CSV table of C-alpha atoms in Angstrom, one decimal:
chain,number,residue,atom,x,y,z
A,5,GLU,CA,-7.3,-14.1,8.1
A,6,ASP,CA,-3.9,-13.2,6.7
A,7,LYS,CA,-2.3,-10.8,8.7
A,8,VAL,CA,0.5,-8.2,8.6
A,9,VAL,CA,2.1,-7.0,12.9
A,10,GLN,CA,5.1,-3.9,12.1
A,11,SER,CA,6.8,-3.6,15.7
A,12,PRO,CA,7.9,-1.1,16.3
A,13,LEU,CA,5.0,0.9,16.2
A,14,SER,CA,6.8,3.9,16.5
A,15,LEU,CA,10.0,4.6,16.7
A,16,VAL,CA,13.1,8.0,17.7
A,17,VAL,CA,16.0,7.8,17.5
A,18,HIS,CA,19.0,11.1,16.7
A,19,GLU,CA,20.9,11.3,13.5
A,20,GLY,CA,23.3,8.5,13.3
A,21,ASP,CA,21.8,5.3,15.1
A,22,THR,CA,21.1,2.3,13.6
A,23,VAL,CA,17.5,1.2,13.3
A,24,THR,CA,16.0,-2.2,13.4
A,25,LEU,CA,12.3,-2.3,11.9
A,26,ASN,CA,10.9,-5.8,12.3
A,27,CYS,CA,7.5,-7.4,11.1
A,28,SER,CA,6.0,-11.1,11.3
A,29,TYR,CA,3.3,-12.1,8.9
A,30,GLU,CA,1.0,-15.0,9.2
A,31,VAL,CA,-0.7,-15.1,5.6
A,32,THR,CA,-2.1,-18.0,3.1
A,33,ASN,CA,-0.1,-18.3,-0.4
A,34,PHE,CA,2.5,-16.1,-0.2
A,35,ARG,CA,4.7,-14.5,-2.9
A,36,SER,CA,6.7,-11.8,-1.7
A,37,LEU,CA,7.7,-9.2,0.7
A,38,LEU,CA,7.6,-5.5,0.6
A,39,TRP,CA,9.4,-2.4,2.3
A,40,TYR,CA,7.5,0.9,1.4
A,41,LYS,CA,8.6,4.2,3.0
A,42,GLN,CA,5.6,6.8,3.3
A,43,GLU,CA,6.0,10.6,3.4
A,44,LYS,CA,2.5,11.3,3.9
A,45,LYS,CA,1.3,10.8,0.1
A,46,ALA,CA,2.0,7.7,-1.4
A,47,PRO,CA,3.8,4.9,-0.4
A,48,THR,CA,7.6,4.6,-2.4
A,49,PHE,CA,9.0,1.3,-3.0
A,50,LEU,CA,11.7,0.5,-1.1
A,51,PHE,CA,12.1,-3.4,-1.7
A,52,MET,CA,10.8,-6.6,-2.6
A,53,LEU,CA,11.9,-10.0,-1.3
A,54,THR,CA,11.0,-13.4,-1.9
A,55,SER,CA,14.2,-16.1,-1.0
A,56,SER,CA,14.9,-16.6,2.8
A,57,GLY,CA,18.6,-15.0,4.0
A,58,ILE,CA,19.1,-13.5,1.2
A,59,GLU,CA,20.1,-9.5,2.0
A,60,LYS,CA,19.2,-6.3,-0.1
A,61,LYS,CA,20.6,-3.3,0.4
A,62,SER,CA,20.3,-0.3,-1.4
A,63,GLY,CA,23.0,2.4,0.4
A,64,ARG,CA,21.9,2.4,3.9
A,65,LEU,CA,19.2,0.3,3.7
A,66,SER,CA,18.8,-3.1,4.0
A,67,SER,CA,16.6,-5.8,4.7
A,68,ILE,CA,16.1,-9.7,4.9
A,69,LEU,CA,13.8,-11.7,4.6
A,70,ASP,CA,13.2,-15.8,6.8
A,71,LYS,CA,10.8,-17.8,5.6
A,72,LYS,CA,10.7,-20.2,8.0
A,73,GLU,CA,10.1,-17.6,11.2
A,74,LEU,CA,7.7,-15.8,8.6
A,75,PHE,CA,9.5,-12.4,9.2
A,76,SER,CA,11.4,-9.6,7.6
A,77,ILE,CA,13.4,-6.6,9.2
A,78,LEU,CA,14.1,-3.4,7.0
A,79,ASN,CA,17.7,-2.1,8.4
A,80,ILE,CA,19.2,1.5,8.1
A,81,THR,CA,22.5,2.7,9.4
A,82,ALA,CA,23.5,6.1,9.9
A,83,THR,CA,20.8,7.4,9.7
A,84,GLN,CA,19.2,11.4,9.1
A,85,THR,CA,16.2,14.0,9.3
A,86,GLY,CA,15.6,12.8,6.1
A,87,ASP,CA,15.0,9.1,7.4
A,88,SER,CA,12.2,10.8,8.6
A,89,ALA,CA,9.1,8.6,7.5
A,90,VAL,CA,6.6,5.7,8.3
A,91,TYR,CA,8.0,2.7,6.7
A,92,LEU,CA,5.5,-0.7,5.7
A,93,CYS,CA,5.7,-3.4,5.9
A,94,ALA,CA,2.9,-5.5,3.2
A,95,VAL,CA,2.7,-9.5,1.8
A,96,TRP,CA,1.6,-10.1,-1.4
A,97,VAL,CA,-0.4,-12.6,-2.1
A,98,TYR,CA,-2.4,-14.7,-4.4
A,99,PHE,CA,-6.2,-14.6,-4.0
A,100,THR,CA,-8.0,-18.2,-3.3
A,101,GLY,CA,-7.5,-20.0,-6.9
A,102,SER,CA,-5.8,-17.1,-9.0
A,103,SER,CA,-1.8,-17.4,-10.4
A,104,ASN,CA,-1.9,-13.5,-11.7
A,105,THR,CA,-4.0,-12.4,-9.4
A,106,GLY,CA,-3.5,-11.0,-5.6
A,107,LYS,CA,-3.2,-8.4,-3.3
A,108,LEU,CA,-0.7,-6.2,-0.6
A,109,ILE,CA,-1.6,-6.7,3.2
A,110,PHE,CA,-0.2,-4.1,5.3
A,111,GLY,CA,0.3,-3.8,8.5
A,112,GLN,CA,0.4,-0.7,10.7
A,113,GLY,CA,3.3,1.1,9.8
A,114,THR,CA,6.5,2.0,12.2
A,115,THR,CA,6.1,5.6,12.5
A,116,LEU,CA,10.0,6.7,12.6
A,117,GLN,CA,11.4,9.8,13.5
A,118,VAL,CA,15.0,10.7,13.0
A,119,LYS,CA,16.4,14.0,15.3
A,120,PRO,CA,18.7,16.5,14.5
B,2,SER,CA,6.7,4.4,-18.3
B,3,GLN,CA,4.2,3.2,-16.7
B,4,THR,CA,2.2,6.2,-14.4
B,5,ILE,CA,-0.7,6.3,-12.3
B,6,HIS,CA,-2.6,9.4,-12.1
B,7,GLN,CA,-5.2,9.8,-8.7
B,8,TRP,CA,-7.3,13.0,-8.4
B,9,PRO,CA,-8.0,15.3,-6.8
B,10,ALA,CA,-5.9,15.2,-4.3
B,11,THR,CA,-7.4,17.0,-0.7
B,12,LEU,CA,-11.5,17.0,-0.9
B,13,VAL,CA,-13.8,18.3,2.2
B,14,GLN,CA,-16.5,16.7,1.3
B,15,PRO,CA,-19.9,17.4,4.1
B,16,VAL,CA,-21.7,15.0,5.3
B,17,GLY,CA,-24.3,13.4,3.0
B,18,SER,CA,-22.7,14.5,-0.1
B,19,PRO,CA,-21.2,12.7,-2.7
B,20,LEU,CA,-18.4,11.7,-4.5
B,21,SER,CA,-16.0,10.7,-7.0
B,22,LEU,CA,-12.4,9.9,-7.3
B,23,GLU,CA,-10.6,9.0,-10.0
B,24,CYS,CA,-8.0,7.0,-10.9
B,25,THR,CA,-6.0,6.2,-14.4
B,26,VAL,CA,-3.0,4.5,-15.8
B,27,GLU,CA,-0.5,5.0,-18.1
B,28,GLY,CA,2.1,3.4,-20.1
B,29,THR,CA,0.5,-0.3,-19.8
B,30,SER,CA,-2.3,-2.0,-20.6
B,31,ASN,CA,-5.1,-4.8,-19.0
B,32,PRO,CA,-3.7,-4.2,-15.5
B,33,ASN,CA,-4.6,-5.0,-11.8
B,34,LEU,CA,-6.6,-2.3,-10.9
B,35,TYR,CA,-6.9,-1.2,-6.2
B,36,TRP,CA,-8.6,1.3,-4.0
B,37,TYR,CA,-6.9,1.6,-0.8
B,38,ARG,CA,-7.7,3.3,2.4
B,39,GLN,CA,-5.8,4.5,6.0
B,40,ALA,CA,-7.3,5.8,8.1
B,41,ALA,CA,-5.0,7.9,10.6
B,42,GLY,CA,-2.0,6.1,12.0
B,43,ARG,CA,-3.3,3.0,11.3
B,44,GLY,CA,-1.9,0.5,7.9
B,45,LEU,CA,-3.3,0.0,4.1
B,46,GLN,CA,-6.9,-1.7,4.0
B,47,LEU,CA,-7.9,-2.7,0.7
B,48,LEU,CA,-11.6,-1.9,-0.4
B,49,PHE,CA,-11.3,-2.9,-4.1
B,50,TYR,CA,-9.8,-4.4,-6.9
B,51,SER,CA,-10.5,-5.3,-10.3
B,52,VAL,CA,-8.9,-7.8,-12.5
B,53,GLY,CA,-10.5,-6.3,-16.3
B,54,ILE,CA,-13.3,-3.5,-17.5
B,55,GLY,CA,-16.5,-3.8,-15.9
B,56,GLN,CA,-15.0,-7.1,-13.0
B,57,ILE,CA,-14.9,-5.3,-8.7
B,58,SER,CA,-14.5,-7.3,-6.2
B,59,SER,CA,-15.2,-5.5,-3.0
B,60,GLU,CA,-13.2,-6.2,-0.2
B,61,VAL,CA,-14.5,-5.0,3.0
B,62,PRO,CA,-19.2,-4.0,3.0
B,63,GLN,CA,-19.0,-0.1,3.4
B,64,ASN,CA,-20.5,3.0,1.9
B,65,LEU,CA,-18.6,3.6,-1.1
B,66,SER,CA,-18.3,1.5,-4.6
B,67,ALA,CA,-16.6,1.3,-7.8
B,68,SER,CA,-16.0,0.6,-11.2
B,69,ARG,CA,-13.7,0.3,-14.1
B,70,PRO,CA,-15.2,2.0,-16.9
B,71,GLN,CA,-12.1,1.5,-19.0
B,72,ASP,CA,-9.0,-0.6,-18.9
B,73,ARG,CA,-6.9,2.2,-17.5
B,74,GLN,CA,-9.7,4.1,-15.0
B,75,PHE,CA,-11.0,3.2,-11.8
B,76,ILE,CA,-13.0,5.9,-10.4
B,77,LEU,CA,-14.4,5.2,-6.4
B,78,SER,CA,-17.9,6.9,-5.5
B,79,SER,CA,-19.9,6.7,-3.0
B,80,LYS,CA,-24.6,8.5,-3.6
B,81,LYS,CA,-24.0,9.6,0.6
B,82,LEU,CA,-21.1,10.3,2.3
B,83,LEU,CA,-20.5,9.2,5.9
B,84,LEU,CA,-17.9,10.4,9.0
B,85,SER,CA,-17.0,7.4,8.9
B,86,ASP,CA,-15.6,7.8,5.4
B,87,SER,CA,-12.9,10.0,5.9
B,88,GLY,CA,-9.3,9.1,5.7
B,89,PHE,CA,-6.4,9.0,3.2
B,90,TYR,CA,-7.2,7.0,-0.8
B,91,LEU,CA,-5.0,5.1,-2.9
B,92,CYS,CA,-5.0,4.1,-5.9
B,93,ALA,CA,-2.7,1.3,-6.9
B,94,TRP,CA,-1.8,-0.8,-10.4
B,95,SER,CA,0.2,-4.9,-10.5
B,96,ARG,CA,1.1,-6.5,-14.1
B,97,ARG,CA,-1.0,-10.0,-14.3
B,98,GLY,CA,1.5,-12.4,-12.9
B,99,ALA,CA,3.6,-9.1,-10.4
B,100,THR,CA,4.4,-9.7,-6.9
B,101,GLU,CA,4.7,-5.7,-6.0
B,102,ALA,CA,2.5,-2.8,-7.0
B,103,PHE,CA,2.6,0.9,-7.5
B,104,PHE,CA,0.4,3.6,-6.5
B,105,GLY,CA,-0.8,6.6,-6.9
B,106,GLN,CA,-0.3,10.4,-4.6
B,107,GLY,CA,-3.2,9.7,-3.6
B,108,THR,CA,-6.9,11.3,-2.7
B,109,ARG,CA,-7.3,12.8,1.2
B,110,LEU,CA,-10.6,13.1,2.1
B,111,THR,CA,-11.9,14.7,4.9
B,112,VAL,CA,-16.2,14.9,5.5
B,113,VAL,CA,-17.0,17.5,7.9
């Protein structure tokens, strides 16, 4: 059975700290790994990773994928209270026998709280 | 640009009542459409997906059903709601061949 596991499930830090969120996966028909940020409503897209070892960066956030060890990390440096949210990791897999239709399989999410 | 609309944003329904949640996508044609549910403190679970009009696949057995009457319209329904149907429902779409999905704003359903 396909599964995506995130750790830790929750995290409390202070402003200015650096955090690392983990995501491991065991799936068939892997195509990409995505990170989303969710603040009470719809998840908003952060990164999509398809190749190992290539870091994607957006401001204070960065992410990297290791397809050999089947995991990804999301780093947030110099955290701010506005970073408080649930961070979701998801893996896109194609449906068996399909090359253009798939779905996202989500981890449980990591709840990050950044205190002033 | 593409946008996805989902309504209502919140809903409180009594046990045994019917349900209809609607989702529409603009600015694209022939999208793949999805309904996800997020229970409290958990990740998103895929309920249904559709690759075309009238084509619905269910991922998990449940009290809900889905329909796609038009290319860019996806509806989630129930004839009789259960307490366990409470949760946060998200509609999403993706392009054919793409490996990412975009989400609507979600509907928070509380069954009382």
